[in-house]
Tab-separated table of C-alpha atoms and ligand atoms in Angstrom:
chain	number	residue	atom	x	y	z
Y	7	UNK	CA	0.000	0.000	0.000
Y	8	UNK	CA	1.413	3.455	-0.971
Y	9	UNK	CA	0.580	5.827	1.912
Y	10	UNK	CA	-0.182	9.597	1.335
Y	11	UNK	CA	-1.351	12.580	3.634
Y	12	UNK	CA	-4.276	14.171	4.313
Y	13	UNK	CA	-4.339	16.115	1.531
Y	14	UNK	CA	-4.813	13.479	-0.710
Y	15	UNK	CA	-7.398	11.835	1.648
Y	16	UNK	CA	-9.204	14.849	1.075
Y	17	UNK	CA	-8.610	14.735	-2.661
Y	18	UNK	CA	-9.721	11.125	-3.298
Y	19	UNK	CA	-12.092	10.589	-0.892
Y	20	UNK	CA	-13.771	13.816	0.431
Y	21	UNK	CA	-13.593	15.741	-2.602
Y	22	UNK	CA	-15.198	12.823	-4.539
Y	23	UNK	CA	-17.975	11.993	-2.011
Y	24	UNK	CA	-16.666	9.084	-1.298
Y	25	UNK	CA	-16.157	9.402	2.527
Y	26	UNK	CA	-18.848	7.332	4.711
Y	27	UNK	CA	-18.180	8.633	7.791
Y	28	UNK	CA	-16.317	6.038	9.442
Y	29	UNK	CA	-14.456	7.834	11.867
Y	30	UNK	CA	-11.106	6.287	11.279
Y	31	UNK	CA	-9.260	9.002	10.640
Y	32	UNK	CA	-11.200	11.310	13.169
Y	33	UNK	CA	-9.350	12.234	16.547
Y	34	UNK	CA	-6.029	10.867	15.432
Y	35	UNK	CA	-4.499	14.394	15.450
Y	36	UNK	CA	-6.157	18.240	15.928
Y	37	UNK	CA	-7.117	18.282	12.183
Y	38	UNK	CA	-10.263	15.574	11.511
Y	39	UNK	CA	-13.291	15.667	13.245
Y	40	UNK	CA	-16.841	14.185	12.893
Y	41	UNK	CA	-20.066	16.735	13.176
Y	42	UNK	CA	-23.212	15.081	12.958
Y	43	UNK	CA	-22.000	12.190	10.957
Y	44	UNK	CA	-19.832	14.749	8.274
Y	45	UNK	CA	-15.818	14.478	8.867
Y	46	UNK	CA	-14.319	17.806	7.861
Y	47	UNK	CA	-10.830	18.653	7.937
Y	48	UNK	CA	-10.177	22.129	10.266
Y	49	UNK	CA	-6.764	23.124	8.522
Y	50	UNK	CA	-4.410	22.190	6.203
Y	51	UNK	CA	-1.715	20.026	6.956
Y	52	UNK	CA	1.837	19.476	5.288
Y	53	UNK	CA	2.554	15.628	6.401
Y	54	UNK	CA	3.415	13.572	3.281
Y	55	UNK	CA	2.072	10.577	4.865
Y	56	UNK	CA	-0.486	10.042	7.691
Y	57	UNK	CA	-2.163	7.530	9.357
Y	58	UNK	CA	-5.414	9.174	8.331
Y	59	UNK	CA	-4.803	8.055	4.916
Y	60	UNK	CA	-2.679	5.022	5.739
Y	61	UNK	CA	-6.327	3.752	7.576
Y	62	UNK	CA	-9.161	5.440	5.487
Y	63	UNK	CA	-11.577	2.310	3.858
Y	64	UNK	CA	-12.400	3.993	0.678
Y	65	UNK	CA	-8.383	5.095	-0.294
Y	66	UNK	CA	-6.728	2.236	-2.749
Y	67	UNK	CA	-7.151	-0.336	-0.786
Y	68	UNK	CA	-5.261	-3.006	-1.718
Y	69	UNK	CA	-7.706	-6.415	-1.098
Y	70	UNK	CA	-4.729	-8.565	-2.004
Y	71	UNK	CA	-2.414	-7.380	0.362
Y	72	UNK	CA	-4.926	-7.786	3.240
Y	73	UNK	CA	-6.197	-10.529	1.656
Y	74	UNK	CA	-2.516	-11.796	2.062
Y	75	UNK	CA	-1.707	-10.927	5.231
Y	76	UNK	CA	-5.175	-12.256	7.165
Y	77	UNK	CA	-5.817	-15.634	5.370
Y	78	UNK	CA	-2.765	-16.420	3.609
Y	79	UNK	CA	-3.694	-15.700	-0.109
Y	80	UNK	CA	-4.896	-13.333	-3.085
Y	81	UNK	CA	-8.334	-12.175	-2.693
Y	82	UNK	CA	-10.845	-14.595	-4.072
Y	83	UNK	CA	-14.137	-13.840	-6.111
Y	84	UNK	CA	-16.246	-15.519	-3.095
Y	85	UNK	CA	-19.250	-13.457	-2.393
Y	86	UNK	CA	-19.380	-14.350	1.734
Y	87	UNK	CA	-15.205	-13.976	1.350
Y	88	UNK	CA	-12.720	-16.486	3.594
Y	89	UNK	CA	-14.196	-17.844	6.484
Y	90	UNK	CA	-13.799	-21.139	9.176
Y	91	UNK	CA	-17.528	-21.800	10.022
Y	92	UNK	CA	-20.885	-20.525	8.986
Y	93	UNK	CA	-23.647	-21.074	11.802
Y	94	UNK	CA	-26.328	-19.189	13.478
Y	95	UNK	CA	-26.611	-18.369	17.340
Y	96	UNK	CA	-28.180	-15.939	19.903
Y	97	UNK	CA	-27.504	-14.537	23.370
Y	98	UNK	CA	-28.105	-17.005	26.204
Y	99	UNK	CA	-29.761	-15.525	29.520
Y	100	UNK	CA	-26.010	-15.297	31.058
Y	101	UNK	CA	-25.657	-12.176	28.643
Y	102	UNK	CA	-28.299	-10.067	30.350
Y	103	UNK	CA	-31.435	-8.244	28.936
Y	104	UNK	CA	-30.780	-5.570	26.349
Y	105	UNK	CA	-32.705	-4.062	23.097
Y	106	UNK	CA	-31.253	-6.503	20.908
Y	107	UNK	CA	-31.248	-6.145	17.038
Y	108	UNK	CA	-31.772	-9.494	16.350
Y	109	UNK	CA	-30.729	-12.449	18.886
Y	110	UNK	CA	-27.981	-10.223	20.968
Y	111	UNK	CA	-25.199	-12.375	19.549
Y	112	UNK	CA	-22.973	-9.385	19.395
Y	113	UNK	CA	-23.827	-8.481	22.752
Y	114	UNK	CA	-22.872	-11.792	23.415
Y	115	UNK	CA	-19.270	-11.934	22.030
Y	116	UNK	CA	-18.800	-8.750	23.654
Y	117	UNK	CA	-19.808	-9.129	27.183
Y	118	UNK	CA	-17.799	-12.170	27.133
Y	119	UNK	CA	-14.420	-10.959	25.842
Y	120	UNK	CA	-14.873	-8.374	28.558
Y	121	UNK	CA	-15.737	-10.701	31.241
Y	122	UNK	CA	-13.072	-13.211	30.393
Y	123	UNK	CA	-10.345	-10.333	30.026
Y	124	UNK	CA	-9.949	-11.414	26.464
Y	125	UNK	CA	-10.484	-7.696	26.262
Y	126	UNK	CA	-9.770	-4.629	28.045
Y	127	UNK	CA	-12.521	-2.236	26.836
Y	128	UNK	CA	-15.135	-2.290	23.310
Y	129	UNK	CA	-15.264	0.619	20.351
Y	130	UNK	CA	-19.498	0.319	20.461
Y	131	UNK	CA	-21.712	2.496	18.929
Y	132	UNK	CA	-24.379	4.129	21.276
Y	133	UNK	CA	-26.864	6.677	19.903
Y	134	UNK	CA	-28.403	10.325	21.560
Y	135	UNK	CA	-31.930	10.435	20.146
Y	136	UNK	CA	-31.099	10.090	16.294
Y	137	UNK	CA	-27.683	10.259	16.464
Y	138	UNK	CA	-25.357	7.692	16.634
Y	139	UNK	CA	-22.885	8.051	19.102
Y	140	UNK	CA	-19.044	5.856	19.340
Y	141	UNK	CA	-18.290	5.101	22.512
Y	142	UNK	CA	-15.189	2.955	24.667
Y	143	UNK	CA	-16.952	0.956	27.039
Y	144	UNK	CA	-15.708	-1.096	30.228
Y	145	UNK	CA	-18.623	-3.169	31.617
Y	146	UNK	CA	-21.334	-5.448	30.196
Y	147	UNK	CA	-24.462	-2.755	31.385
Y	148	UNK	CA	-22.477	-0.647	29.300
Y	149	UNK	CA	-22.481	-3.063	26.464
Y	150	UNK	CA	-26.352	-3.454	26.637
Y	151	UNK	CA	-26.967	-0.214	26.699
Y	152	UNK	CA	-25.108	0.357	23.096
Y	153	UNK	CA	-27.355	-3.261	21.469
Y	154	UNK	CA	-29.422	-2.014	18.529
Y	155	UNK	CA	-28.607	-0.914	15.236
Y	156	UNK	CA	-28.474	2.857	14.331
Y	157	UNK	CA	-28.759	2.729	10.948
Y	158	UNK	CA	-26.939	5.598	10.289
Y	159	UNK	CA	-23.179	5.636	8.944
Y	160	UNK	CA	-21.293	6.391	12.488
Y	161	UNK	CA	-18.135	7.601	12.853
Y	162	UNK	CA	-17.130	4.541	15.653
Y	163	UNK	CA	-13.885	4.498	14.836
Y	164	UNK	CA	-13.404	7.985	16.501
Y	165	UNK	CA	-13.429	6.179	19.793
Y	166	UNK	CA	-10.600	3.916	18.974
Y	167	UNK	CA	-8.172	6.495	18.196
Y	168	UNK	CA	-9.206	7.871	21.731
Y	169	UNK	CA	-8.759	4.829	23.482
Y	170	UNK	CA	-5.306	4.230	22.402
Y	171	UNK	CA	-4.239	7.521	22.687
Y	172	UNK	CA	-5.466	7.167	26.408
Y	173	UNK	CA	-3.081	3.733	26.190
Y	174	UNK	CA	-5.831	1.660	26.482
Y	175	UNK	CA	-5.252	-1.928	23.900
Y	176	UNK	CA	-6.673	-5.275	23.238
Y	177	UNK	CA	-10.288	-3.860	22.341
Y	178	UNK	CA	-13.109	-5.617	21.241
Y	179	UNK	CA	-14.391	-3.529	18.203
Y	180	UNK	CA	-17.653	-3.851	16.471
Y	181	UNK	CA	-17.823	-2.835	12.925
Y	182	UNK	CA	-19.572	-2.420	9.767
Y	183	UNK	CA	-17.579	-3.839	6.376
Y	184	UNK	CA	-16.322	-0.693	5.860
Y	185	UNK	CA	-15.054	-0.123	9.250
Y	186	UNK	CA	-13.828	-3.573	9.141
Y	187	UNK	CA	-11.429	-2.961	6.163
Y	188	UNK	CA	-10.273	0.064	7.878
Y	189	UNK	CA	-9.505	-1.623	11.084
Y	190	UNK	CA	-7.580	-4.499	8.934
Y	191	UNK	CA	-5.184	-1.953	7.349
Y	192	UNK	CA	-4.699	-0.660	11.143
Y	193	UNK	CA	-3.790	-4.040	11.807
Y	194	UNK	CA	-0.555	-4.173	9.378
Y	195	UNK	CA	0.968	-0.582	10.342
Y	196	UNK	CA	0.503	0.536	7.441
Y	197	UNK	CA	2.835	3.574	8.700
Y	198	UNK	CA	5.603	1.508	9.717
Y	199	UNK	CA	5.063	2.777	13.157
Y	200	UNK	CA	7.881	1.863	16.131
Y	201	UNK	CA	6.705	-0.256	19.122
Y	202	UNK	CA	3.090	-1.029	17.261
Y	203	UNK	CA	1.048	-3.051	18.666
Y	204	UNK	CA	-2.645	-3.809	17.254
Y	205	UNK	CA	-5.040	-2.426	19.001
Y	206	UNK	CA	-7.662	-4.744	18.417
Y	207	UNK	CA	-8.192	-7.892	20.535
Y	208	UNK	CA	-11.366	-9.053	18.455
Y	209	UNK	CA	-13.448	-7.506	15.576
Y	210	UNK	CA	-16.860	-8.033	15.236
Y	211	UNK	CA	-18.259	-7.577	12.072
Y	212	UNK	CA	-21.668	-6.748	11.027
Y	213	UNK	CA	-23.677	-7.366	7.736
Y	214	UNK	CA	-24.143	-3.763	6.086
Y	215	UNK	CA	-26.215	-3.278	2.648
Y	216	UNK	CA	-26.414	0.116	3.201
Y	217	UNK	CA	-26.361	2.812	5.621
Y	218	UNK	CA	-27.888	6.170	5.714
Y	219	UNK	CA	-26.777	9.257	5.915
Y	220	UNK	CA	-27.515	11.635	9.522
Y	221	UNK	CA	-28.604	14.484	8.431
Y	222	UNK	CA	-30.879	13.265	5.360
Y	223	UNK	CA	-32.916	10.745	7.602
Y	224	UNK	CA	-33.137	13.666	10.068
Y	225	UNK	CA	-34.718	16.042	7.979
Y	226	UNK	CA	-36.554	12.635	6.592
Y	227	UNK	CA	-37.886	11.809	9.840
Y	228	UNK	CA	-38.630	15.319	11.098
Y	229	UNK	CA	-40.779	16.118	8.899
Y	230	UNK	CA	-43.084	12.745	9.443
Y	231	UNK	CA	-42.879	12.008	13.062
Y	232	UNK	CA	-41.324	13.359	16.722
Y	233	UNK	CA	-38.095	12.504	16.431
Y	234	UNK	CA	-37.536	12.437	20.281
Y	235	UNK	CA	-40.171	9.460	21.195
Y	236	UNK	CA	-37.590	7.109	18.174
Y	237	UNK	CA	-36.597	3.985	20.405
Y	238	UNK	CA	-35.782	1.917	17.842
Y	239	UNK	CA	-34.997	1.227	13.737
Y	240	UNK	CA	-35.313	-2.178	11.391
Y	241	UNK	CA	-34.885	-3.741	8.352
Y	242	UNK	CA	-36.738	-6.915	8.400
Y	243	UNK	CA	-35.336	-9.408	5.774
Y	244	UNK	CA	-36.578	-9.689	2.221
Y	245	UNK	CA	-39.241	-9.663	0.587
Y	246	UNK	CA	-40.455	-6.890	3.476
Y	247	UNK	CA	-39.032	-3.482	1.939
Y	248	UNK	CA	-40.065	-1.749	4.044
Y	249	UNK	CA	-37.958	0.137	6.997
Y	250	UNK	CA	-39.350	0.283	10.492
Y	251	UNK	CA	-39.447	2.924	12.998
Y	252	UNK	CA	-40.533	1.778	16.656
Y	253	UNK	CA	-41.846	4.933	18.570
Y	254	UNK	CA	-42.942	5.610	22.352
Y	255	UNK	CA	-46.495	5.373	20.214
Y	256	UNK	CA	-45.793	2.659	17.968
Y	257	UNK	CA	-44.320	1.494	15.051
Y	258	UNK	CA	-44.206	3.019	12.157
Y	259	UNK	CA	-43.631	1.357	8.282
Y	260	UNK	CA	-41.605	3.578	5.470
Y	261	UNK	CA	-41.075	1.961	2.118
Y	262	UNK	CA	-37.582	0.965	1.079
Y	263	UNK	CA	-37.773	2.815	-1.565
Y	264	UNK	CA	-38.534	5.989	0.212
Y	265	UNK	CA	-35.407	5.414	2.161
Y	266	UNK	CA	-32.778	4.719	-0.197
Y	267	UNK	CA	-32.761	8.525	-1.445
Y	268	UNK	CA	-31.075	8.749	1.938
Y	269	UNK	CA	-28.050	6.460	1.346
Y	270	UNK	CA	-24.734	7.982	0.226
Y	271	UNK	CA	-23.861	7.580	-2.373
Y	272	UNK	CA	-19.984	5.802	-1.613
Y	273	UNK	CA	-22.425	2.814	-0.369
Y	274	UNK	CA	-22.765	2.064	-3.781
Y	275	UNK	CA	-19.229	1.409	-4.544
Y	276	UNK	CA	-19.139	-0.857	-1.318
Y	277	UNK	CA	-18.314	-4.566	-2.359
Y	278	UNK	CA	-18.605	-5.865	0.792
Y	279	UNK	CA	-21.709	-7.317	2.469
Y	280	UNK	CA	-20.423	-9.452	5.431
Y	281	UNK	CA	-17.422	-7.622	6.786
Y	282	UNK	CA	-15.215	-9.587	4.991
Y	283	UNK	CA	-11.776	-8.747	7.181
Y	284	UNK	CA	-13.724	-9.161	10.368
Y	285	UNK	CA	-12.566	-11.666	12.962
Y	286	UNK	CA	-16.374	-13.108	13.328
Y	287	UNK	CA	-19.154	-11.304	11.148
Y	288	UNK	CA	-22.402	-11.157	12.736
Y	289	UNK	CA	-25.726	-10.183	10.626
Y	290	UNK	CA	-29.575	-11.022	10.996
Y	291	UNK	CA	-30.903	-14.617	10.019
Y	292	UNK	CA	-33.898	-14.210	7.517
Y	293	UNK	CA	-37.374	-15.535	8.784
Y	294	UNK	CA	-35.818	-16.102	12.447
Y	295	UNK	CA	-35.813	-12.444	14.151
Y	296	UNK	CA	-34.655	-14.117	17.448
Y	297	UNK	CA	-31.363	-15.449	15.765
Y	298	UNK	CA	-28.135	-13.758	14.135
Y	299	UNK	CA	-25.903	-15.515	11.429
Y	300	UNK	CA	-22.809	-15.744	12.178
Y	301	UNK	CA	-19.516	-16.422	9.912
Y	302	UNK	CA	-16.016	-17.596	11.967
Y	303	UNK	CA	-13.692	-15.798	9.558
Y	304	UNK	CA	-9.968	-15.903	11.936
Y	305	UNK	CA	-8.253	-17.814	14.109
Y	306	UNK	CA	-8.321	-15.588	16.703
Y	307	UNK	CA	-12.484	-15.051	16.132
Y	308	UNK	CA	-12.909	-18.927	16.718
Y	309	UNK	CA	-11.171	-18.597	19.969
Y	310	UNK	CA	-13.529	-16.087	21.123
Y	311	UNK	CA	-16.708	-17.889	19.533
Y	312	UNK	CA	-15.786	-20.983	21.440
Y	313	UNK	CA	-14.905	-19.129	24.632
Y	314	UNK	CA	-18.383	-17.564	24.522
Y	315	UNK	CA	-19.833	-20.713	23.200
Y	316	UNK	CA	-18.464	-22.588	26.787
Y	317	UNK	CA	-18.529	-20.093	29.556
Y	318	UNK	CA	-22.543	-20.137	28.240
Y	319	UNK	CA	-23.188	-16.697	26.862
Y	320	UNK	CA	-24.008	-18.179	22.863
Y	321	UNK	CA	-26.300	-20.375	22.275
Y	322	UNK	CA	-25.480	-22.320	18.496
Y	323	UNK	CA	-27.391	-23.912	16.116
Y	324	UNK	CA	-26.838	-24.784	13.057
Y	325	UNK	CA	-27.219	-22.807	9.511
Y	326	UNK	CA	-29.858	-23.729	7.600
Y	327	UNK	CA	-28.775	-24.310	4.098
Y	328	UNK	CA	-31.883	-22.347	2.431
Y	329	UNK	CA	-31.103	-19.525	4.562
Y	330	UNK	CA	-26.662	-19.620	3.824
Y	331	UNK	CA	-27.905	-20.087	-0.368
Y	332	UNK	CA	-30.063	-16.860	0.195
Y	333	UNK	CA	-26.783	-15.114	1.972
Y	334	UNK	CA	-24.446	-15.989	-0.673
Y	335	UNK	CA	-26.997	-14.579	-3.573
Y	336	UNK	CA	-27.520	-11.200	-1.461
Y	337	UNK	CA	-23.716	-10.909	-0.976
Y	338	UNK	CA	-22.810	-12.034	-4.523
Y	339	UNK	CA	-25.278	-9.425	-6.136
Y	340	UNK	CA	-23.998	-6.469	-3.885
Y	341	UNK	CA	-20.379	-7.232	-5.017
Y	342	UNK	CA	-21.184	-7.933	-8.575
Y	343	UNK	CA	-23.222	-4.556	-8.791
Y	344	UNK	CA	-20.303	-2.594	-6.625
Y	345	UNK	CA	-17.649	-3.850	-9.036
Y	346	UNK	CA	-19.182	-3.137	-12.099
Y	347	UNK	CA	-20.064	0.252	-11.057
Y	348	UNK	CA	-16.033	1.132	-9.736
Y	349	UNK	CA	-14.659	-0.553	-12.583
Y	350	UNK	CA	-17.495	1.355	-15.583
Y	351	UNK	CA	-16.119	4.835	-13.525
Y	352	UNK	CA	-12.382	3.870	-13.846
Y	353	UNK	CA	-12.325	2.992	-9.899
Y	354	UNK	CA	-10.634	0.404	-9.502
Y	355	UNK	CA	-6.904	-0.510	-10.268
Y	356	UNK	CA	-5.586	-3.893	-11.630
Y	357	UNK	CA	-2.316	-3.218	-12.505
Y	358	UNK	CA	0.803	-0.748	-10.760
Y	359	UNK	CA	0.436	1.904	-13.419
Y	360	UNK	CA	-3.295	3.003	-12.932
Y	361	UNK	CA	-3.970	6.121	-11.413
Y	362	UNK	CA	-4.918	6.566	-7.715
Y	363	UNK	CA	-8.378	4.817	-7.388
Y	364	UNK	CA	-10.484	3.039	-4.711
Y	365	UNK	CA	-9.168	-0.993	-4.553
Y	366	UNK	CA	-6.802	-2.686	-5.793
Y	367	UNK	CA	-7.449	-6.322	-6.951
Y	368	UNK	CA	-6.261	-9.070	-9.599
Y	369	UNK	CA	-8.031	-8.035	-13.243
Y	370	UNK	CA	-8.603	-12.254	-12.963
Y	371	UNK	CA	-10.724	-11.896	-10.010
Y	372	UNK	CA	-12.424	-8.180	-11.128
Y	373	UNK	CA	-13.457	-10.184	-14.603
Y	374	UNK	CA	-14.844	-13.345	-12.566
Y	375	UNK	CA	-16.882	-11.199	-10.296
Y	376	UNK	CA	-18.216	-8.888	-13.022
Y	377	UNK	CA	-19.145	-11.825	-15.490
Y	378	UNK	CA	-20.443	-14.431	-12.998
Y	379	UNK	CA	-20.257	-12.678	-9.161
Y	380	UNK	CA	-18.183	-15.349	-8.468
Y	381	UNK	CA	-18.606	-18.864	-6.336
Y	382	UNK	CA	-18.148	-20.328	-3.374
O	409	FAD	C1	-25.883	0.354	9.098
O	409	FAD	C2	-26.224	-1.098	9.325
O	409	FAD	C3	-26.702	-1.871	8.255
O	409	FAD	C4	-26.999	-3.235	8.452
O	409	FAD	N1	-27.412	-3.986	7.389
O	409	FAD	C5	-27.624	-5.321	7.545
O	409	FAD	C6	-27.981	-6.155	6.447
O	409	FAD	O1	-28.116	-5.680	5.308
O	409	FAD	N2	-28.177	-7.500	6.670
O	409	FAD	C7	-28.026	-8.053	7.915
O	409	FAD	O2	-28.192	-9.268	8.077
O	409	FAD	N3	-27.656	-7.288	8.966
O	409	FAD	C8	-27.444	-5.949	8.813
O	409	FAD	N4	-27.029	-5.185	9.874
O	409	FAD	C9	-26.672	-5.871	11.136
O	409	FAD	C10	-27.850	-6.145	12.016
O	409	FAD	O3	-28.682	-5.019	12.032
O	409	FAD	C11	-27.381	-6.441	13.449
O	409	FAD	O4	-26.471	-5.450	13.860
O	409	FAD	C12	-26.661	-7.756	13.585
O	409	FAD	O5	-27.463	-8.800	13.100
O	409	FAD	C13	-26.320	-8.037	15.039
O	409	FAD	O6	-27.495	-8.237	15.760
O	409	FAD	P1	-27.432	-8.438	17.330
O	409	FAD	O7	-28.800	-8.674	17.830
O	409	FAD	O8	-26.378	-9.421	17.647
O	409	FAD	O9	-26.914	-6.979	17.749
O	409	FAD	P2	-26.905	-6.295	19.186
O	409	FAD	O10	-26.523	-7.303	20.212
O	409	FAD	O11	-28.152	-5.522	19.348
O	409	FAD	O12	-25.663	-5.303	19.007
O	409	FAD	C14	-25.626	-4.350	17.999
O	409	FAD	C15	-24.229	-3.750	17.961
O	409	FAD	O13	-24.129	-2.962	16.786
O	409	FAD	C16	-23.343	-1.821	17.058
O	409	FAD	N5	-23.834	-0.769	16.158
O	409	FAD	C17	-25.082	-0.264	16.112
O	409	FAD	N6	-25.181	0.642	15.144
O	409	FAD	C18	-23.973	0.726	14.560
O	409	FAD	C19	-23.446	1.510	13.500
O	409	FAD	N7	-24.197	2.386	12.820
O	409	FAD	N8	-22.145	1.352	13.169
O	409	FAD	C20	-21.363	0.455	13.839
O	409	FAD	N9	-21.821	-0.317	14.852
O	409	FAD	C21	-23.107	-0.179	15.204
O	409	FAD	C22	-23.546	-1.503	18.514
O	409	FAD	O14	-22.348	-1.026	19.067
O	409	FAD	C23	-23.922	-2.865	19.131
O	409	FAD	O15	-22.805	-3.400	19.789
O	409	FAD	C24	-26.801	-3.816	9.727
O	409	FAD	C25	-26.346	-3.022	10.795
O	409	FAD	C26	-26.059	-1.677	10.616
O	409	FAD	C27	-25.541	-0.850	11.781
O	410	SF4	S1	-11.248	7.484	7.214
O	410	SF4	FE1	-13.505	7.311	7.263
O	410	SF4	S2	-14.161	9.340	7.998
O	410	SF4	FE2	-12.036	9.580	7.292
O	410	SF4	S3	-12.150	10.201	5.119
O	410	SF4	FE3	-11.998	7.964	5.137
O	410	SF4	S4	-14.144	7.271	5.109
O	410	SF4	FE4	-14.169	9.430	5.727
O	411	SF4	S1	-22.620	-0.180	2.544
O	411	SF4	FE1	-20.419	-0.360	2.804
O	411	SF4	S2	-19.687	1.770	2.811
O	411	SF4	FE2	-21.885	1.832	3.234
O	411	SF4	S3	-21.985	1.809	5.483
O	411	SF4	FE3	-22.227	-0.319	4.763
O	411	SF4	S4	-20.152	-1.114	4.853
O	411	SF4	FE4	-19.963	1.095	4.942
C-alpha cells in the first residue's frame, strides 16, 4: 500500500464523495473531526504521509495485500469472502437483557471478551436520540446499553483512536464492512510505526447493505414524526421493503424505496456485504428475528466464539442451508453490482500503473466477479 497525507485523503475521498463517515481518521491528530455524521478537515496540513490516509476504507485499498496478510492468499471472487464456520446463534440468559437487534449475539461476544479479560474495553456504537454516538466501554451494562442498530453511517472508529491515545489496547471492536477494512489496514501498520502493537483484541463484524446518511434521515424523519419518542430502527429481511421505525407510540412502516434517497452515495461502490476482514461477522438470520448468522472468519475469532460458546453466553445452532444459499446470492449481487459500477467509472486498479483509485485487486478476479459474481 502506498501511503499519502491528508491532503490526498481529502482529494480522493472527500472531494469525490466518497467518505462514509467512518471515523477512522477522526481524533487521530487536531485536524479531523466528525459533526453530525460529516468528517471535515479544520486546517491544512503538510505531512506527506499520515495515518489518516494510511487507515481510510475507501483510499486504494489493496484487497490482495490484506487478503494476504489475514488468510494467507490473493483475494478470491467468493461473495461471503474467507471464512472457518458458517452457523447461526443468539444470546443465552447469562448475557443479560438488552434491546437486541436481532438475537444479541454481538452483545454476546462482547460481554464475554470483557468478562473473560480477552479484552480490556469495546469501540461500540451508542446513539443520543437520532444520532449515533461511538463510545469505549468497560462493563457489560455498558455493552447493553449500546445493542441495537443505528442505521446511520457512524463515525465509531473515533473512539478507537481515543482509546489508544489514552493507552488503552486489546479492544473488542464492532464494525460495519467498511469499518472492518479500515480496522484491517490498522492491523498491518501501514505507517511503519515503532513499538506497534494492534489495538484490536477481536473484531466483530456486522452485515451492512447500506447505511444512511444523519442528516438526510433527520430532515426525513422530522418532517413525518417526533423525532424524540424514536426507540428503535429495522430492516426486516426480504421480501419486506419496508424500513421500520418503533416509537414511544408505535411502530411506524416507510417503504424501502422511500429510504434509499437517503443512502450515500460511496455505499454504492461498497463490495462488501459481510465484513469480509472481520474476525467473526455477525448479521440477521432471515425468517428467524430471534437469531443472528454468524460467519467464523480468523483464528483468533474462533477462539472467542468458542470461549463464549463454553462459559454459556451463545447459544449455536446450526445454519440452515436455504437460509446460507439466500446469503451468498444477497452478498454475490452487492459485489457484482459494486464492481461493475467502480470498474465502468475507472475505480478500480488492476495493474501498478493506474492512477490513484479506490481498490486494488487481480483483473482475474475483477473479470470473474463482473461476469459471474463469483462462487463459493
Ligand atoms: C448500518 C447497518 C446496516 C446493516 N445492514 C444489515 C444487512 O443488510 N443484513 C443483515 O443481516 N444485517 C445488517 N445489519 C446488522 C444487524 O442489524 C445487526 O447489527 C446484527 O445482526 C447483530 O445483531 P445483534 O442482535 O447481535 O446486535 P446487538 O446485540 O443488538 O448489538 C448491535 C451492535 O451494533 C453496534 N452498532 C449499532 N449501530 C452501529 C453503527 N451504525 N455502526 C457500527 N456499529 C453499530 C452496537 O455497538 C452494538 O454493539 C446492519 C447493521 C447496521 C448498523
Ligand atoms: S477514514 Fe472514514 S471518515 Fe475519514 S475520510 Fe476515510 S471514510 Fe471518511
Ligand atoms: S454499505 Fe459499505 S460503505 Fe456503506 S456503510 Fe455499509 S459497509 Fe460502509
Amino acid at each position: 500500500m502506498k501511503v499519502l497525507g491528508a491532503n490526498e485523503l481529502i482529494a480522493d475521498v472527500q472531494s469525490k464523495g466518497l467518505c462514509i463517515g467512518c471515523g477512522a481518521c477522526v481524533d487521530l491528530c487536531p485536524y479531523f473531526k466528525n459533526h453530525r455524521g460529516t468528517t471535515v478537515s479544520l486546517f491544512p496540513c503538510t505531512s506527506a504521509t499520515g495515518r489518516c490516509f494510511a487507515f481510510c476504507p475507501k483510499i486504494e485499498v489493496d484487497l490482495d495485500e490484506l487478503s494476504k496478510a489475514y488468510f494467507g492468499n490473493a483475494y478470491r471472487a467468493k461473495p461471503l469472502g474467507e471464512y472457518r464456520k458458517i452457523l447461526i446463534a443468539k444470546a443465552a440468559d447469562k448475557t443479560g437483557k438488552g434491546d437486541f437487534q436481532a438475537g444479541g449475539a454481538v452483545t454476546a461476544l462482547v460481554i464475554s471478551a470483557l468478562k473473560s479479560k480477552k479484552a480490556r474495553a469495546a469501540i461500540l456504537t451508542d446513539s443520543s436520540g437520532l444520532l449515533p454516538v461511538p463510545k469505549v466501554v468497560k462493563t457489560a451494562k455498558g455493552v447493553l446499553s449500546c445493542a441495537s442498530s443505528k442505521y446511520s453511517a457512524a463515525p465509531s472508529l473515533s473512539a478507537l483512536n481515543r482509546a489508544v491515545r489514552e493507552g488503552l489496547d486489546n479492544l473488542a471492536v464492532v464494525a460495519t464492512p467498511c469499518q472492518s477494512l479500515s480496522l484491517a489496514q490498522m492491523r498491518l501498520n501501514p505507517t511503519g510505526m515503532d513499538n506497534f502493537r494492534d489495538p484490536t483484541a477481536v473484531i466483530i463484524g456486522l452485515f451492512c447493505t447500506w447505511a444512511l446518511d444523519y442528516g438526510r434521515l433527520e430532515a426525513f424523519l422530522k418532517d413525518r414524526l417526533d423525532i424524540k419518542t424514536i426507540k428503535k430502527f429495522d430492516i426486516p429481511p426480504p421480501p419486506a421493503e419496508v424500513f421500520e421505525v418503533y416509537t414511544e407510540g408505535g411502530k411506524l412502516t416507510f417503504p424501502l424505496s422511500e429510504i434509499r434517497g437517503l443512502v450515500p452515495e460511496t455505499c454504492s461502490y461498497c463490495t462488501d456485504m459481510t465484513a469480509e476482514f472481520a474476525d467473526i461477522s455477525v448479521g440477521v438470520l432471515e425468517g428467524r428475528p430471534d437469531m443472528n448468522t454468524l460467519i467464523i472468519r480468523t483464528e483468533r475469532g474462533e477462539r472467542f466464539f468458542d470461549d463464549a460458546v463454553k462459559k454459556g453466553f451463545l447459544i449455536t445452532d446450526e445454519m440452515p442451508a436455504a437460509n446460507l444459499e439466500h446469503l451468498k446470492t444477497a452478498a454475490k449481487n452487492k459485489k457484482q453490482r459494486a464492481f461493475v459500477k467502480g470498474s465502468s467509472e475507472g475505480r478500480i486498479n488492476c495493474d501498478a500503473e493506474g492512477t490513484r483509485a479506490m481498490m486494488r485487486l487481480g483483473a482475474d478476479v475483477l473479470n470473474e466477479i463482473i461476469s459471474a459474481g463469483g462462487a463459493e
